[in-house]
XYZ file of N, CA, C and O in Angstrom:
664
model
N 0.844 -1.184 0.000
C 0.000 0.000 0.000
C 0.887 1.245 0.000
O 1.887 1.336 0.712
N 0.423 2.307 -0.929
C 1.209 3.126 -0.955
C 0.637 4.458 0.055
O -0.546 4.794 0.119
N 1.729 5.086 0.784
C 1.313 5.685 1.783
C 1.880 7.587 1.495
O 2.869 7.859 0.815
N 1.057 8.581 2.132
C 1.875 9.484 2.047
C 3.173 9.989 2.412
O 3.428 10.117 3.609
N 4.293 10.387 1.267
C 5.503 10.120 1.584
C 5.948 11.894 2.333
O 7.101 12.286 2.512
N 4.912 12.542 2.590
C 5.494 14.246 2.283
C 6.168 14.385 3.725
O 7.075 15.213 3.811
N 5.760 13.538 5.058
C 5.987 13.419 6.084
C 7.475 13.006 6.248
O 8.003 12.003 5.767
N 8.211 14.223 7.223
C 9.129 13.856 7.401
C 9.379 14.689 8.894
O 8.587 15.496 9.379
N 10.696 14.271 9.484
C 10.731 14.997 10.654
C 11.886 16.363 10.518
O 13.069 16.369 10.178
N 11.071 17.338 10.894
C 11.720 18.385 10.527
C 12.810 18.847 11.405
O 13.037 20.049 11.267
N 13.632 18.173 12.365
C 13.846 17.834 13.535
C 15.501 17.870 12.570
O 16.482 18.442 13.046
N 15.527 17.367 11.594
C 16.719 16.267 10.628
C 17.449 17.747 10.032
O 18.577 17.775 9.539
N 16.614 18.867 10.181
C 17.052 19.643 8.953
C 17.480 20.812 9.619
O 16.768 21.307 10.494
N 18.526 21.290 9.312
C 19.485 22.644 9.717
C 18.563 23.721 10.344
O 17.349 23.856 10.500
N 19.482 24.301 10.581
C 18.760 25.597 10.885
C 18.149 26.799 10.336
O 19.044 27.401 9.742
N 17.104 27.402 10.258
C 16.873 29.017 9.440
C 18.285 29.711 9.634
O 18.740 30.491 8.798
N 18.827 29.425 10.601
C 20.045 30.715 10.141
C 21.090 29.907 9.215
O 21.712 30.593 8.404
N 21.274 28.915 9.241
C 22.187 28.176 7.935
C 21.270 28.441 6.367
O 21.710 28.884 5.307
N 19.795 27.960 6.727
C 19.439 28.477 5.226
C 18.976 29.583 4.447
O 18.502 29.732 3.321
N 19.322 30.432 5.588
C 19.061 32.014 5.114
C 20.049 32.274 3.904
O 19.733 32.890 2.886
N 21.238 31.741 4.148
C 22.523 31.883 3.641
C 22.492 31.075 2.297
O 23.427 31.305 1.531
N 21.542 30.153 1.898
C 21.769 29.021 1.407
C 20.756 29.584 0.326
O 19.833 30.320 0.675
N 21.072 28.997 -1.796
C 20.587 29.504 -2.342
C 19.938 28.440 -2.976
O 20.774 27.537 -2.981
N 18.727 27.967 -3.613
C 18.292 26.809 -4.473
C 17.386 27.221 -5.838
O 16.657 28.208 -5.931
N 17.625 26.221 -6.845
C 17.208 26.503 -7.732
C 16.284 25.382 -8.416
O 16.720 24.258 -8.665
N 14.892 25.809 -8.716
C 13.905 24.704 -8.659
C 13.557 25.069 -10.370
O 13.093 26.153 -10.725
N 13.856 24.030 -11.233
C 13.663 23.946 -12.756
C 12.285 23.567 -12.893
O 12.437 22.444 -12.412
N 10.709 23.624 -13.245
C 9.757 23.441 -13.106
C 9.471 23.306 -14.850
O 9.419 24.357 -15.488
N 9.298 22.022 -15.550
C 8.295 22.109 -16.454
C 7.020 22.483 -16.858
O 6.084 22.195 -16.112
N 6.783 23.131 -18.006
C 5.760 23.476 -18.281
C 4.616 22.307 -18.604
O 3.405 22.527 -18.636
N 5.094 21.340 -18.778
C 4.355 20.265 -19.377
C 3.547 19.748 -18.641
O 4.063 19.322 -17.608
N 2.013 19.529 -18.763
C 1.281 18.926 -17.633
C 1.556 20.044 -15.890
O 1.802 19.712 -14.730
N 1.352 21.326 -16.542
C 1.262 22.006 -15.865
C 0.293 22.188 -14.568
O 0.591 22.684 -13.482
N -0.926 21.656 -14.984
C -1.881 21.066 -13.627
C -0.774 20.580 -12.511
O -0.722 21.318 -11.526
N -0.063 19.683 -12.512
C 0.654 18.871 -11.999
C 1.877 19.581 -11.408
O 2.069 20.021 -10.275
N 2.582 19.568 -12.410
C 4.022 20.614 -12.441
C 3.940 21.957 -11.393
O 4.924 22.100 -10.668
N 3.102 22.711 -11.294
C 3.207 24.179 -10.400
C 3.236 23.575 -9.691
O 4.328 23.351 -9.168
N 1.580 22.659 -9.025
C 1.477 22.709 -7.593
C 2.756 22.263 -6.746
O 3.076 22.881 -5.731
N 3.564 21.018 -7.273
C 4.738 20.511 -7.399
C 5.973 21.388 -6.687
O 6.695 21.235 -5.702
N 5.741 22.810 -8.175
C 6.905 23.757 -7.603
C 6.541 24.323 -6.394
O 7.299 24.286 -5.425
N 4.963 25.076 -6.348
C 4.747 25.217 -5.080
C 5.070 24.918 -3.838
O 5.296 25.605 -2.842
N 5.056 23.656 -4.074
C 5.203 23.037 -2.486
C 6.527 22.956 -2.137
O 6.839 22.996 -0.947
N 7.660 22.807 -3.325
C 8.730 22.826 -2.779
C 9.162 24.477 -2.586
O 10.105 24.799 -1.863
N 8.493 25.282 -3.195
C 8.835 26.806 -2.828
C 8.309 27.369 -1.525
O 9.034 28.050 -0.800
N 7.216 27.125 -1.262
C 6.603 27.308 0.253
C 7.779 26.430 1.281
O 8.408 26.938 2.209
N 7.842 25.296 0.917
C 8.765 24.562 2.080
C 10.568 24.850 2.221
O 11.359 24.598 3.129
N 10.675 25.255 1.363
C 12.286 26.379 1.464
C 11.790 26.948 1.997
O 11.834 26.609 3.180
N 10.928 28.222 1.709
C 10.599 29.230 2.477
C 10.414 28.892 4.406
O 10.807 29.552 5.368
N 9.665 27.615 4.326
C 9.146 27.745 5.173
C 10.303 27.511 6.771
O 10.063 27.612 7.974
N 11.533 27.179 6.006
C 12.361 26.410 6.707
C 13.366 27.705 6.906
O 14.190 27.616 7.816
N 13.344 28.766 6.194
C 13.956 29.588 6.135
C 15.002 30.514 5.364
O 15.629 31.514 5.714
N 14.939 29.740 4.097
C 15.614 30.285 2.684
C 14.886 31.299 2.125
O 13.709 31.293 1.764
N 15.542 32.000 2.095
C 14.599 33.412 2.232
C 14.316 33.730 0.792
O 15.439 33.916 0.323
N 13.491 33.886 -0.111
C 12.567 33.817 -1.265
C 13.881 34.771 -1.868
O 14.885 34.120 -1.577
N 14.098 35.419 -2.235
C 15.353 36.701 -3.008
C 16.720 35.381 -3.554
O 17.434 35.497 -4.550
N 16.743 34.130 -2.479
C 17.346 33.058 -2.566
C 16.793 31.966 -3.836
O 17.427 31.215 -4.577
N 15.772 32.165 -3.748
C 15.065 31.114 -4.402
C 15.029 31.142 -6.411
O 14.063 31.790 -6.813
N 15.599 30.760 -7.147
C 15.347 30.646 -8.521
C 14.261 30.169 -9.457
O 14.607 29.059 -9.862
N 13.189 30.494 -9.939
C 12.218 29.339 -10.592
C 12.421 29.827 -11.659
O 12.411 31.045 -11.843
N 12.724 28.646 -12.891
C 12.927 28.842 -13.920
C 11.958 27.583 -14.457
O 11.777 26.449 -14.014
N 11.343 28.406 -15.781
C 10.417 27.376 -16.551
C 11.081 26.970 -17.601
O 11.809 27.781 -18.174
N 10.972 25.630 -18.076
C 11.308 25.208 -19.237
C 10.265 24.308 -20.284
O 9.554 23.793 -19.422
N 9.837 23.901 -21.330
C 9.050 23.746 -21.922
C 8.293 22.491 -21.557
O 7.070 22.458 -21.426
N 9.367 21.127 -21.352
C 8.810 19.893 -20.891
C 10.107 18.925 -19.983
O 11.199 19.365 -19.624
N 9.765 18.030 -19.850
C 10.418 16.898 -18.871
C 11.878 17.034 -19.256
O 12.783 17.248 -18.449
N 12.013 16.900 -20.488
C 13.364 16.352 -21.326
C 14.488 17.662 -21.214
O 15.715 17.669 -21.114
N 13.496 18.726 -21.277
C 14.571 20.338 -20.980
C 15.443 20.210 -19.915
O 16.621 20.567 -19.917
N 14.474 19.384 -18.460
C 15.034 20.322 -17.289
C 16.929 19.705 -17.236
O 17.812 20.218 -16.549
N 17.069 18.638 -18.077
C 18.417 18.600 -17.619
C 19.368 19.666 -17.881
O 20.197 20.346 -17.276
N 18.775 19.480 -19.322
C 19.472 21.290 -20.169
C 19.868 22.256 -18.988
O 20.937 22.709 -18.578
N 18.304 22.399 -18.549
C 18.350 24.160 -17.843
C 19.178 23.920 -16.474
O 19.620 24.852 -15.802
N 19.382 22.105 -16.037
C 20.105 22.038 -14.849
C 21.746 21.753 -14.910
O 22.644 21.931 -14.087
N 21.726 21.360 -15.922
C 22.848 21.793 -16.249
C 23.611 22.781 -16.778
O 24.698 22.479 -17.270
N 23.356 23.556 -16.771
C 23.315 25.184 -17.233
C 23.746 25.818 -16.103
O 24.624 26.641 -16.358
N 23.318 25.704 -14.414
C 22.995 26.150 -13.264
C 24.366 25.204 -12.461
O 24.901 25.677 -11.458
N 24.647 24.363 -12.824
C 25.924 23.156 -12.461
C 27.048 23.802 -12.794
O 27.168 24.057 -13.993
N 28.076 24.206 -11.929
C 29.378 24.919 -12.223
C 30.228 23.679 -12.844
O 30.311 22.484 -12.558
N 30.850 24.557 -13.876
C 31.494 23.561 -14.479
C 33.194 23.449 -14.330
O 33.796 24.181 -13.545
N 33.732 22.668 -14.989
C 35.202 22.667 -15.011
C 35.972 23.712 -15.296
O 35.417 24.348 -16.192
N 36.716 24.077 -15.060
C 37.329 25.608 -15.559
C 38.695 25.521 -15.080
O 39.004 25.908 -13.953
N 39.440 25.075 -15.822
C 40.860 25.036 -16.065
C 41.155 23.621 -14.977
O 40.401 22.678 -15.216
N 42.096 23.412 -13.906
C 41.850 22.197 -12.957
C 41.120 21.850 -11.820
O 41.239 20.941 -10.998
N 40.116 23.035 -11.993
C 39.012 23.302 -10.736
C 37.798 23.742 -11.032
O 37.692 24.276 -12.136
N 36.687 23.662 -10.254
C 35.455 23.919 -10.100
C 35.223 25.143 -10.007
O 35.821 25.701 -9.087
N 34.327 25.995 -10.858
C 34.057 27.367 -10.388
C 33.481 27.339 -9.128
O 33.627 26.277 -8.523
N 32.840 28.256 -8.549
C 32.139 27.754 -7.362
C 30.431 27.671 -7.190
O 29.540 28.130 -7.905
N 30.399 27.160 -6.369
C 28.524 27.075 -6.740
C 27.915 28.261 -6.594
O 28.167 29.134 -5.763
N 27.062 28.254 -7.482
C 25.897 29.140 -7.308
C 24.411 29.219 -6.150
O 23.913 29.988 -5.328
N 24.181 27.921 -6.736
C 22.982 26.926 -5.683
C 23.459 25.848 -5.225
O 23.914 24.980 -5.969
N 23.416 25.707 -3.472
C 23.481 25.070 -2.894
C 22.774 23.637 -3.807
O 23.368 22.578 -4.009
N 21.871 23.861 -4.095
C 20.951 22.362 -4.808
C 19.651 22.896 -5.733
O 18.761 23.701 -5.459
N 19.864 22.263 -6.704
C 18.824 22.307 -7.497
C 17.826 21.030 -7.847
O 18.303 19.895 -7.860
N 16.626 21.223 -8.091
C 15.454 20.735 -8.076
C 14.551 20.822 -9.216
O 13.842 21.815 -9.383
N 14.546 19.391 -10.349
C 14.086 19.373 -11.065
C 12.659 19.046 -10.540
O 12.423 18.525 -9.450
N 11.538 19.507 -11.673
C 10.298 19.352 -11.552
C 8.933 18.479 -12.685
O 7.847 18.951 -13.021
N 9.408 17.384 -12.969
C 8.310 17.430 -14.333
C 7.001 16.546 -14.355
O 6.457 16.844 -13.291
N 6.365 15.806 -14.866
C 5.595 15.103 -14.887
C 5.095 14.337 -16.291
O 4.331 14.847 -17.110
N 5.702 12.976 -16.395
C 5.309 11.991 -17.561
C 4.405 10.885 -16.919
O 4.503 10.137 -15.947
N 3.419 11.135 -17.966
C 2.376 10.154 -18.011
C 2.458 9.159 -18.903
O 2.367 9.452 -20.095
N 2.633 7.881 -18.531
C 1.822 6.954 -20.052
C 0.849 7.133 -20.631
O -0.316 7.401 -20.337
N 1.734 6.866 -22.034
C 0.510 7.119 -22.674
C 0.180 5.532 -24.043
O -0.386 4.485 -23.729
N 0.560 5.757 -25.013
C -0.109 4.579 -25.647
C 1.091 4.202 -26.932
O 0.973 3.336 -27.799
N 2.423 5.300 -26.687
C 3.443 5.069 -27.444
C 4.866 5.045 -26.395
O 4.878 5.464 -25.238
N 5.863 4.528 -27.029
C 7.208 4.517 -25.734
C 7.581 5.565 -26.333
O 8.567 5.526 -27.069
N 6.866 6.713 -26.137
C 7.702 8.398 -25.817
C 7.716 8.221 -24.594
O 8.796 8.714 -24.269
N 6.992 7.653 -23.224
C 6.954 7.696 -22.441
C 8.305 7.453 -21.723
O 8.664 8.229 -20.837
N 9.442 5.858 -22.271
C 9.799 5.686 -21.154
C 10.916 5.964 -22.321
O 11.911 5.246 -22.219
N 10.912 6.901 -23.426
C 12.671 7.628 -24.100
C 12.647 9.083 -22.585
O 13.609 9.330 -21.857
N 11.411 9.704 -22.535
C 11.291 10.824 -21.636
C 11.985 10.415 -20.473
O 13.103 10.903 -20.309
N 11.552 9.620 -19.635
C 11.650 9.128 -18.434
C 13.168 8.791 -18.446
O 13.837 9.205 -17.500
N 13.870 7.959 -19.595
C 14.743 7.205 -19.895
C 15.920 8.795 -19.494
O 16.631 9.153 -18.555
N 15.479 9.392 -21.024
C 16.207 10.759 -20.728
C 16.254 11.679 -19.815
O 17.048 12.562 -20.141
N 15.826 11.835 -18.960
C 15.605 12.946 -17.526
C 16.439 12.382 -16.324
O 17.218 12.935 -15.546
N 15.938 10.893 -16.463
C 16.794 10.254 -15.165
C 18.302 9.864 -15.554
O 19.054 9.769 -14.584
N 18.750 9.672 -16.558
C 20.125 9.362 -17.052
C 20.611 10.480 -16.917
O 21.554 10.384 -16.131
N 20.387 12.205 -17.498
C 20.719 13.354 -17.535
C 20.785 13.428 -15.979
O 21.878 13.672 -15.469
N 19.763 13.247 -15.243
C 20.223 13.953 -13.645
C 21.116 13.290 -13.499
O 22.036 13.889 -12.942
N 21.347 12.160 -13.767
C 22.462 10.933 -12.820
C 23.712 11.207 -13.587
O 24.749 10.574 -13.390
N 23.618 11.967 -14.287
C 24.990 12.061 -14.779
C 25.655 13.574 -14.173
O 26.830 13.745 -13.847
N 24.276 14.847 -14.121
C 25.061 16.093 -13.503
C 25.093 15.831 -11.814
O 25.287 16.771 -11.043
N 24.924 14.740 -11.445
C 24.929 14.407 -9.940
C 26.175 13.970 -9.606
O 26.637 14.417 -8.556
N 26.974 13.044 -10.374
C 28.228 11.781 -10.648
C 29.180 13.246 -10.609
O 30.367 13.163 -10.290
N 28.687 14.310 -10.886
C 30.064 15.456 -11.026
C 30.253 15.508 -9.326
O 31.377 15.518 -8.826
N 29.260 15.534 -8.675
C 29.822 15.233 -7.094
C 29.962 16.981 -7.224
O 30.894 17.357 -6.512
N 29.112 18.410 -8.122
C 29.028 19.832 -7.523
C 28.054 20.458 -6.781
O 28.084 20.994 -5.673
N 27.260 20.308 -7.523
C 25.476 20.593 -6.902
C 24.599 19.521 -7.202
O 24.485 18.895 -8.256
N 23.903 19.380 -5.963
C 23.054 17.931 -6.174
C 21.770 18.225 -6.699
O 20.900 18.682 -5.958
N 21.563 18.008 -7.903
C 20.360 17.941 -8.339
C 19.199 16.682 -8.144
O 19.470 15.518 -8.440
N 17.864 17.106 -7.599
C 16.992 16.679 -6.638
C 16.377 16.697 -7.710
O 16.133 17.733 -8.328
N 15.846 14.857 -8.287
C 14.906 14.558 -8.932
C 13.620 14.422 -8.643
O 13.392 13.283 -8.238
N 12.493 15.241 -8.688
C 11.464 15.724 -8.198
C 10.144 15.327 -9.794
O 9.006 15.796 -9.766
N 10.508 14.677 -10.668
C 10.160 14.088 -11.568
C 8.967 12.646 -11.073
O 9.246 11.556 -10.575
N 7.511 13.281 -11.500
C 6.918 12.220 -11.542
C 6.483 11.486 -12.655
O 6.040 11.959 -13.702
N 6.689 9.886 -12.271
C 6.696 9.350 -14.099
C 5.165 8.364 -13.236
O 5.074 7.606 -12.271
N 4.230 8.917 -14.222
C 2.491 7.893 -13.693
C 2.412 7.218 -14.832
O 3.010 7.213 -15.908
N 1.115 6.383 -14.103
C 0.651 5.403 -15.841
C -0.472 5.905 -15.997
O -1.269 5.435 -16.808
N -0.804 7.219 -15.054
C -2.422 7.997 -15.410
C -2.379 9.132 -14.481
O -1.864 9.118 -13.363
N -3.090 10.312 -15.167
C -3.256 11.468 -14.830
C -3.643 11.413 -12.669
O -3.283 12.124 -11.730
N -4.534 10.144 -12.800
C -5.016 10.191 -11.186
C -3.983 10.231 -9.986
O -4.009 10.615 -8.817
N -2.781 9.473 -11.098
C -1.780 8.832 -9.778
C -0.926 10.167 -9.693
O -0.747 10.610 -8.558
N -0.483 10.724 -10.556
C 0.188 12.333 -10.546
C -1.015 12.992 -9.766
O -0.552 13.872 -9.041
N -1.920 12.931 -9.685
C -2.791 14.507 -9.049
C -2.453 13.599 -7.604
O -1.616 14.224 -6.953
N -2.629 13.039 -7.304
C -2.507 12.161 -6.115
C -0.940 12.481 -5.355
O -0.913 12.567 -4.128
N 0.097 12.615 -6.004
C 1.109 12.999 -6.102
C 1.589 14.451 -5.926
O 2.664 14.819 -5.452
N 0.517 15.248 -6.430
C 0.750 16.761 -6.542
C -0.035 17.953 -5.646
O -0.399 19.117 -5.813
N -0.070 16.744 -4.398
C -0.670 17.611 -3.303
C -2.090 16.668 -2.818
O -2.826 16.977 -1.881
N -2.237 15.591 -3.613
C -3.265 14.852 -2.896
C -3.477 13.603 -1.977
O -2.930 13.606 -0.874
N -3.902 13.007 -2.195
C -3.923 11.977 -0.724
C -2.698 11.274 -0.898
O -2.677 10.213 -0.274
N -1.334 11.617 -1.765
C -0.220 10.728 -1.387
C 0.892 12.264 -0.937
O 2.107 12.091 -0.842
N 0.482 13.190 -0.783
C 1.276 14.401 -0.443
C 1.688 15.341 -1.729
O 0.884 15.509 -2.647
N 2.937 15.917 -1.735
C 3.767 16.608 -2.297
C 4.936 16.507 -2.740
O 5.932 16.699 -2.043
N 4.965 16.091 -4.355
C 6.658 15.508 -4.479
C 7.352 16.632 -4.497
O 8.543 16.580 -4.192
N 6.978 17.402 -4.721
C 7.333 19.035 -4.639
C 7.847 19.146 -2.923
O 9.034 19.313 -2.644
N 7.039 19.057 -2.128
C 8.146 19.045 -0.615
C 8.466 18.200 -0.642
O 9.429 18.753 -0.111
N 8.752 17.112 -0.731
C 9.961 16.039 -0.504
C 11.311 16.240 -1.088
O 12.379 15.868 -0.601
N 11.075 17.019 -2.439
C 11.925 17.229 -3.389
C 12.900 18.173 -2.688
O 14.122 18.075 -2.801
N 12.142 19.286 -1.806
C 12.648 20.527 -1.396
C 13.040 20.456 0.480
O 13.238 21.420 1.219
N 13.051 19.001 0.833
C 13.662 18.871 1.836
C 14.616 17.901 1.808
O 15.332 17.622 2.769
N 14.665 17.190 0.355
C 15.793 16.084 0.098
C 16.789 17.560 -0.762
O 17.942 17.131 -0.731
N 16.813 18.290 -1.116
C 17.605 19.638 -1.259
C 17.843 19.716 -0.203
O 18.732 18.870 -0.107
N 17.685 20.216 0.963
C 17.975 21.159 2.031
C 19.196 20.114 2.707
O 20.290 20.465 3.148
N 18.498 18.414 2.616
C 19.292 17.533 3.503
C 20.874 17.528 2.459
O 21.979 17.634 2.992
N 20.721 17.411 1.210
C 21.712 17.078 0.439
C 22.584 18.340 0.231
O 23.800 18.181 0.122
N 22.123 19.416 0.176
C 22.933 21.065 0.428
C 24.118 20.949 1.785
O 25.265 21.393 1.829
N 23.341 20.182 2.823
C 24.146 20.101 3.700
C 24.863 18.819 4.533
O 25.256 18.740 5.697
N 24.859 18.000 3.591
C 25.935 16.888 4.030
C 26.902 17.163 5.109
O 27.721 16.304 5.437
């Protein structure tokens, strides 16, 4: 049985005065946008709520699922001569939502989003927080996006906060 996962103990997670300081950047698809905001929402209220003070906070839209690696890797400091520039965002937070549907675009999407994060993650700079829901129907995403299974959107944005601060 699948249970709501949004519950966590807030007990685990730093302090407002560590994440005042602390900057995140949440990539939000446009695609299946029903889904997608409430998503960003929840992980933008729950930074906030913890104490990352909104002037901190980045939301950037991109068209669908397959972009956000683009736009997160874009935001990922890169190599620059024998060293790392330095970070920008503590952690960034992809956002999208693929549904099945009745052709395998479904699992090239899925295929492509999760290979792309796992690869700007393996750089070991900024941890990008896969916040990507892949359903086999519109019910199980709304269920997902603030309904009787929670918010992948706050989970997303307190598995940031935990992974910012290793």
């Amino acid at each position: 049985m699948t249970t709501n996962l949004s519950q966590y103990d807030a007990n685990t997670l730093p302090s407002a005065d560590v994440l005042k300081r602390q900057r995140y950047a949440i990539i939000v698809a446009d695609w299946n946008s029903d889904i997608t905001y409430p998503l960003a929402q929840g992980a933008i209220d729950t930074l906030l709520k913890y104490g990352v003070q909104e002037k901190n906070i980045l939301v950037q839209h991109v068209p669908g699922t397959v972009e956000l690696t683009y736009a997160a890797g874009r935001l990922v400091p890169q190599l620059e001569g024998s060293a790392f520039v330095s970070r920008c965002y503590d952690a960034i937070i992809v956002i999208g939502c693929v549904i099945q549907g009745e052709t395998p675009h479904f699992d090239y999407v899925c295929q492509s989003v999760t290979q792309g994060v796992s690869i700007l993650n393996a750089k070991g700079v900024t941890p990008v927080i896969f916040s990507v829901l892949t359903t086999l129907n519109k019910q199980q995403a709304l269920d997902r996006a603030g309904g009787k299974l929670g918010n992948k959107g706050v989970e997303g944005a307190v598995t940031a906060i935990k992974m910012a601060n290793l």
